[in-house]
Coordinates of C-alpha atoms in Angstrom, one line a residue:
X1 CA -62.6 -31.8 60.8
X2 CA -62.0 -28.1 59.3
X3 CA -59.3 -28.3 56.9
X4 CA -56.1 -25.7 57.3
X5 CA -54.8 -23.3 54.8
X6 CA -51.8 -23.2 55.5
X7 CA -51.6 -19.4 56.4
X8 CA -55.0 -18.7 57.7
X9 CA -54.2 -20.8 60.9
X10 CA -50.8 -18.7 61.4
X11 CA -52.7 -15.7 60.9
X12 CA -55.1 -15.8 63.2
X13 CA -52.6 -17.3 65.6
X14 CA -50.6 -13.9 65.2
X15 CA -54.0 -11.6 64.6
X16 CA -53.7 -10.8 61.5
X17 CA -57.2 -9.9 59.4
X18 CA -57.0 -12.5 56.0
X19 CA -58.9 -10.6 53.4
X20 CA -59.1 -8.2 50.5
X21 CA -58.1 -5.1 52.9
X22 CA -56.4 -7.0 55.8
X23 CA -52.8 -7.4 56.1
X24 CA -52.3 -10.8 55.7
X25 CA -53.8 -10.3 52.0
X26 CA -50.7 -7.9 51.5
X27 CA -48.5 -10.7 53.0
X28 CA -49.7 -13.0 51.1
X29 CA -49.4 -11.0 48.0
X30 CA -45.6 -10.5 48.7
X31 CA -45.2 -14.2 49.1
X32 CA -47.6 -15.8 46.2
X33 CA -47.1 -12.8 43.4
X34 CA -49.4 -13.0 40.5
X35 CA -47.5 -13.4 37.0
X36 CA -48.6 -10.7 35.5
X37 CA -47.2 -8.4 39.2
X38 CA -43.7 -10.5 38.3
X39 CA -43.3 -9.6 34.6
X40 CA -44.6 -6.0 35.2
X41 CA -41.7 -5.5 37.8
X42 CA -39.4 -7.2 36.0
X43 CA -39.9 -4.8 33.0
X44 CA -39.7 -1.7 35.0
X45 CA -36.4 -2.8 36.4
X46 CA -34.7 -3.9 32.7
X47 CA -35.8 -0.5 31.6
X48 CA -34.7 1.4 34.9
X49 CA -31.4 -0.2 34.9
X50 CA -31.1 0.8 30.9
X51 CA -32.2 4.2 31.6
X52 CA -29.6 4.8 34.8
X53 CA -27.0 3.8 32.8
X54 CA -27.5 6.3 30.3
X55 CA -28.5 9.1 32.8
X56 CA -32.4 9.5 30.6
X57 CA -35.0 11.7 32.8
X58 CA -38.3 9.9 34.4
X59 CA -40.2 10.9 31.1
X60 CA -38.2 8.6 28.7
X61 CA -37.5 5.8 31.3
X62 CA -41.9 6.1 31.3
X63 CA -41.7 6.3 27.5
X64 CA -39.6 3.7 27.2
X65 CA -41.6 1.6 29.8
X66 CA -45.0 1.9 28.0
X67 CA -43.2 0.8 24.5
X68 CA -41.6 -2.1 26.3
X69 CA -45.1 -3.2 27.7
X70 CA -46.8 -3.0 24.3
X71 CA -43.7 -4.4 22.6
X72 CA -44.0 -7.9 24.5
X73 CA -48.1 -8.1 25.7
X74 CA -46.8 -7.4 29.1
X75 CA -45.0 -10.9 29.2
X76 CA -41.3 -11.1 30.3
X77 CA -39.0 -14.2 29.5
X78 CA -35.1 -14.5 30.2
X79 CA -32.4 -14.2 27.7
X80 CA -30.7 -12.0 25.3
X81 CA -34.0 -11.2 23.5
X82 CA -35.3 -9.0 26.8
X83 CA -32.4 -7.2 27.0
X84 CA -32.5 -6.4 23.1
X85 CA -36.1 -5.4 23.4
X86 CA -35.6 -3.2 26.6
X87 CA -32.6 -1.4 24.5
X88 CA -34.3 -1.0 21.6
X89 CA -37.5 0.5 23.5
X90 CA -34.9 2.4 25.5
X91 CA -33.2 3.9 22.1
X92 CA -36.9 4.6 20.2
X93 CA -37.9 6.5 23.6
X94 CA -34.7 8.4 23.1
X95 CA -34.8 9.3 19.8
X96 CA -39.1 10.3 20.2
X97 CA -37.7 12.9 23.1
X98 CA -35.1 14.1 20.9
X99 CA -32.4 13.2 23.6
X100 CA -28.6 13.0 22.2
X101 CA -28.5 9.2 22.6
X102 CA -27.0 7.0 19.4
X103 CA -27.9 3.2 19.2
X104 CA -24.0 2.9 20.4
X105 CA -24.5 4.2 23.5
X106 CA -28.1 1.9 24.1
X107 CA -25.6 -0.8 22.6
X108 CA -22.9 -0.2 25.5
X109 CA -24.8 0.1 28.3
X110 CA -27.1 -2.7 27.9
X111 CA -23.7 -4.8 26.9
X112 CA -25.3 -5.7 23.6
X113 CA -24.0 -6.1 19.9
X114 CA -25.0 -2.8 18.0
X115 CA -25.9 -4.3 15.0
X116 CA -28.6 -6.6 16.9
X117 CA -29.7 -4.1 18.7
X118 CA -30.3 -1.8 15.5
X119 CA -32.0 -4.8 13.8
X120 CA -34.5 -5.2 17.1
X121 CA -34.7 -1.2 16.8
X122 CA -35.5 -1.4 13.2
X123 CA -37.7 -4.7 13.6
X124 CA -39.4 -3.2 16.4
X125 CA -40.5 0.4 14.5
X126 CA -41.9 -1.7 11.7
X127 CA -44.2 -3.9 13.8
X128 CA -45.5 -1.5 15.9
X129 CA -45.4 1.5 13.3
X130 CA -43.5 3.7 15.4
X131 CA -42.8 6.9 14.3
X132 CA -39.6 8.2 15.2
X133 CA -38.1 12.0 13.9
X134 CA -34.8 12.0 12.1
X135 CA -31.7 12.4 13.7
X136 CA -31.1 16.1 14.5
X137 CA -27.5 16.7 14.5
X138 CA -27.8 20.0 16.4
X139 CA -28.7 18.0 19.6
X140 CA -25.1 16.3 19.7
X141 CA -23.2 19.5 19.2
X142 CA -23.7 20.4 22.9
X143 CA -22.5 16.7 23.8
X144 CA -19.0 16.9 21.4
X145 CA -18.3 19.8 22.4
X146 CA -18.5 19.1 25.9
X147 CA -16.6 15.9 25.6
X148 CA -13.8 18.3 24.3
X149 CA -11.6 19.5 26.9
X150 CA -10.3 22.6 25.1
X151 CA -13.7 23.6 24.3
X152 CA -14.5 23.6 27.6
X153 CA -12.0 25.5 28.8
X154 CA -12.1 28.1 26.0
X155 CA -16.3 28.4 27.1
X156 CA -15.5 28.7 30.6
X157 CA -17.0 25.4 31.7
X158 CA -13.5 23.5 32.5
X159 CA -13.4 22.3 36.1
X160 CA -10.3 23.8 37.8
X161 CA -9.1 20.2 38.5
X162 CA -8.4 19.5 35.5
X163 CA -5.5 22.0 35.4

Protein backbone atom coordinates (compact mmCIF):
# COMPACT_ATOMS: atom_id res chain seq x y z
CA UNK A 1 0.00 0.00 0.00
CA UNK A 2 1.89 3.25 -1.34
CA UNK A 3 1.01 6.03 0.84
CA UNK A 4 -0.41 9.48 -0.85
CA UNK A 5 0.88 12.94 -0.50
CA UNK A 6 -1.64 14.67 -0.85
CA UNK A 7 -0.55 16.58 -4.00
CA UNK A 8 1.64 14.27 -5.76
CA UNK A 9 -1.49 12.06 -6.65
CA UNK A 10 -3.34 15.32 -8.15
CA UNK A 11 -0.42 16.07 -9.90
CA UNK A 12 0.23 13.36 -11.80
CA UNK A 13 -3.45 13.02 -12.29
CA UNK A 14 -3.24 16.56 -14.07
CA UNK A 15 0.57 16.02 -15.54
CA UNK A 16 2.24 18.10 -13.78
CA UNK A 17 6.30 17.32 -13.16
CA UNK A 18 6.73 17.37 -8.86
CA UNK A 19 10.30 18.45 -8.47
CA UNK A 20 12.93 21.09 -7.99
CA UNK A 21 12.35 22.47 -11.70
CA UNK A 22 8.74 21.16 -12.33
CA UNK A 23 5.79 23.12 -11.95
CA UNK A 24 4.08 21.65 -9.33
CA UNK A 25 7.27 22.63 -7.07
CA UNK A 26 6.27 26.29 -8.06
CA UNK A 27 2.63 25.46 -7.04
CA UNK A 28 3.50 24.15 -4.29
CA UNK A 29 5.75 26.92 -3.22
CA UNK A 30 2.76 29.40 -3.76
CA UNK A 31 0.58 27.31 -1.53
CA UNK A 32 3.15 26.09 1.44
CA UNK A 33 5.55 29.45 1.59
CA UNK A 34 8.64 29.19 3.56
CA UNK A 35 8.78 31.77 6.63
CA UNK A 36 11.51 33.38 5.77
CA UNK A 37 9.62 33.95 1.67
CA UNK A 38 6.50 35.44 4.10
CA UNK A 39 8.56 37.91 6.25
CA UNK A 40 10.73 38.93 3.29
CA UNK A 41 7.51 39.95 1.37
CA UNK A 42 5.93 41.27 4.00
CA UNK A 43 8.89 43.79 4.53
CA UNK A 44 9.08 44.79 1.04
CA UNK A 45 5.46 45.67 1.05
CA UNK A 46 5.55 47.88 4.65
CA UNK A 47 8.44 49.62 3.09
CA UNK A 48 6.73 50.04 -0.53
CA UNK A 49 3.64 51.24 0.90
CA UNK A 50 5.83 53.83 3.18
CA UNK A 51 7.88 54.86 0.30
CA UNK A 52 4.51 55.42 -2.20
CA UNK A 53 3.17 57.49 0.25
CA UNK A 54 5.89 59.79 0.36
CA UNK A 55 6.58 59.67 -3.55
CA UNK A 56 10.78 58.33 -2.58
CA UNK A 57 12.65 56.94 -5.89
CA UNK A 58 13.46 52.94 -6.20
CA UNK A 59 16.91 53.82 -4.62
CA UNK A 60 15.62 54.82 -1.13
CA UNK A 61 12.66 52.45 -1.11
CA UNK A 62 15.98 49.74 -1.70
CA UNK A 63 17.91 51.71 0.96
CA UNK A 64 15.32 51.68 3.19
CA UNK A 65 14.57 47.92 2.41
CA UNK A 66 18.12 46.69 3.25
CA UNK A 67 18.09 48.77 6.71
CA UNK A 68 14.69 47.24 7.46
CA UNK A 69 16.15 43.70 6.81
CA UNK A 70 19.21 44.22 9.11
CA UNK A 71 17.15 46.22 11.50
CA UNK A 72 14.86 43.10 12.45
CA UNK A 73 17.22 39.65 11.30
CA UNK A 74 14.85 39.39 8.42
CA UNK A 75 11.94 38.52 10.93
CA UNK A 76 8.52 40.29 10.55
CA UNK A 77 5.81 40.34 13.51
CA UNK A 78 2.45 42.41 13.61
CA UNK A 79 1.78 45.51 15.45
CA UNK A 80 2.75 49.04 15.99
CA UNK A 81 6.44 48.19 16.38
CA UNK A 82 6.78 47.12 12.38
CA UNK A 83 5.27 49.99 11.33
CA UNK A 84 7.66 52.21 13.64
CA UNK A 85 10.59 50.34 12.36
CA UNK A 86 9.56 50.45 8.63
CA UNK A 87 9.22 54.45 9.25
CA UNK A 88 12.15 54.90 10.94
CA UNK A 89 14.16 52.81 8.22
CA UNK A 90 12.11 54.82 5.72
CA UNK A 91 13.15 58.36 7.44
CA UNK A 92 17.24 57.17 7.90
CA UNK A 93 17.11 56.12 4.03
CA UNK A 94 15.77 59.55 3.45
CA UNK A 95 17.92 61.58 5.28
CA UNK A 96 21.36 59.18 3.91
CA UNK A 97 19.99 60.25 0.16
CA UNK A 98 19.71 63.76 1.22
CA UNK A 99 15.96 63.72 0.09
CA UNK A 100 13.69 66.72 1.67
CA UNK A 101 11.76 64.35 3.90
CA UNK A 102 11.27 65.53 7.84
CA UNK A 103 10.37 62.75 10.56
CA UNK A 104 6.74 64.52 10.22
CA UNK A 105 6.14 63.61 7.04
CA UNK A 106 7.47 59.61 7.79
CA UNK A 107 5.16 60.28 10.92
CA UNK A 108 1.99 61.08 8.63
CA UNK A 109 2.15 58.82 6.19
CA UNK A 110 2.79 55.75 8.17
CA UNK A 111 -0.11 57.21 10.62
CA UNK A 112 2.28 57.14 13.56
CA UNK A 113 3.01 59.43 16.60
CA UNK A 114 6.19 61.60 15.72
CA UNK A 115 7.69 61.50 18.80
CA UNK A 116 7.72 57.46 18.67
CA UNK A 117 8.76 57.45 15.58
CA UNK A 118 11.82 59.82 16.32
CA UNK A 119 12.60 57.75 19.39
CA UNK A 120 12.67 54.37 17.07
CA UNK A 121 14.70 56.74 14.51
CA UNK A 122 17.01 57.68 17.26
CA UNK A 123 16.99 54.08 18.94
CA UNK A 124 17.57 52.60 15.75
CA UNK A 125 20.91 54.91 14.64
CA UNK A 126 22.45 54.00 17.94
CA UNK A 127 22.10 50.19 17.66
CA UNK A 128 23.04 49.81 14.34
CA UNK A 129 25.67 52.89 14.22
CA UNK A 130 24.13 54.47 11.47
CA UNK A 131 25.59 57.37 10.20
CA UNK A 132 23.32 59.89 8.96
CA UNK A 133 24.46 63.71 7.52
CA UNK A 134 22.94 66.69 9.18
CA UNK A 135 20.01 68.29 7.98
CA UNK A 136 20.77 70.44 5.01
CA UNK A 137 18.37 73.17 4.95
CA UNK A 138 19.09 74.09 1.30
CA UNK A 139 17.29 70.87 0.21
CA UNK A 140 13.79 72.20 1.59
CA UNK A 141 14.03 75.54 0.06
CA UNK A 142 12.97 74.09 -3.32
CA UNK A 143 9.99 72.32 -1.41
CA UNK A 144 8.67 75.77 0.57
CA UNK A 145 8.86 77.52 -2.00
CA UNK A 146 6.98 75.43 -4.20
CA UNK A 147 4.40 74.89 -1.60
CA UNK A 148 3.96 78.79 -1.96
CA UNK A 149 1.50 79.74 -4.48
CA UNK A 150 2.83 83.28 -5.05
CA UNK A 151 6.25 81.96 -5.48
CA UNK A 152 5.18 79.92 -7.99
CA UNK A 153 3.52 82.16 -9.95
CA UNK A 154 6.14 84.94 -9.59
CA UNK A 155 8.81 81.86 -11.08
CA UNK A 156 6.58 80.94 -13.77
CA UNK A 157 5.74 77.52 -12.46
CA UNK A 158 1.88 78.27 -11.46
CA UNK A 159 -0.49 76.00 -13.31
CA UNK A 160 -2.96 78.15 -15.20
CA UNK A 161 -5.85 76.50 -13.26
CA UNK A 162 -5.14 77.89 -10.47
CA UNK A 163 -6.15 81.37 -11.83
Amino acid sequence: VHEDRGGQLAAARGGLAIGPGGVGAHIAKQFFRDEEATHMENITKSVNFACGQLRLGKDAAADAKALVVKACDGRWGEGEWTTMLTGACVYAASRQNALPITVRDVAEACQLDVFALGRVYNRLKFLHELKVPPLDPATFVARAAAAIPQLRDAMGGGDEDDA
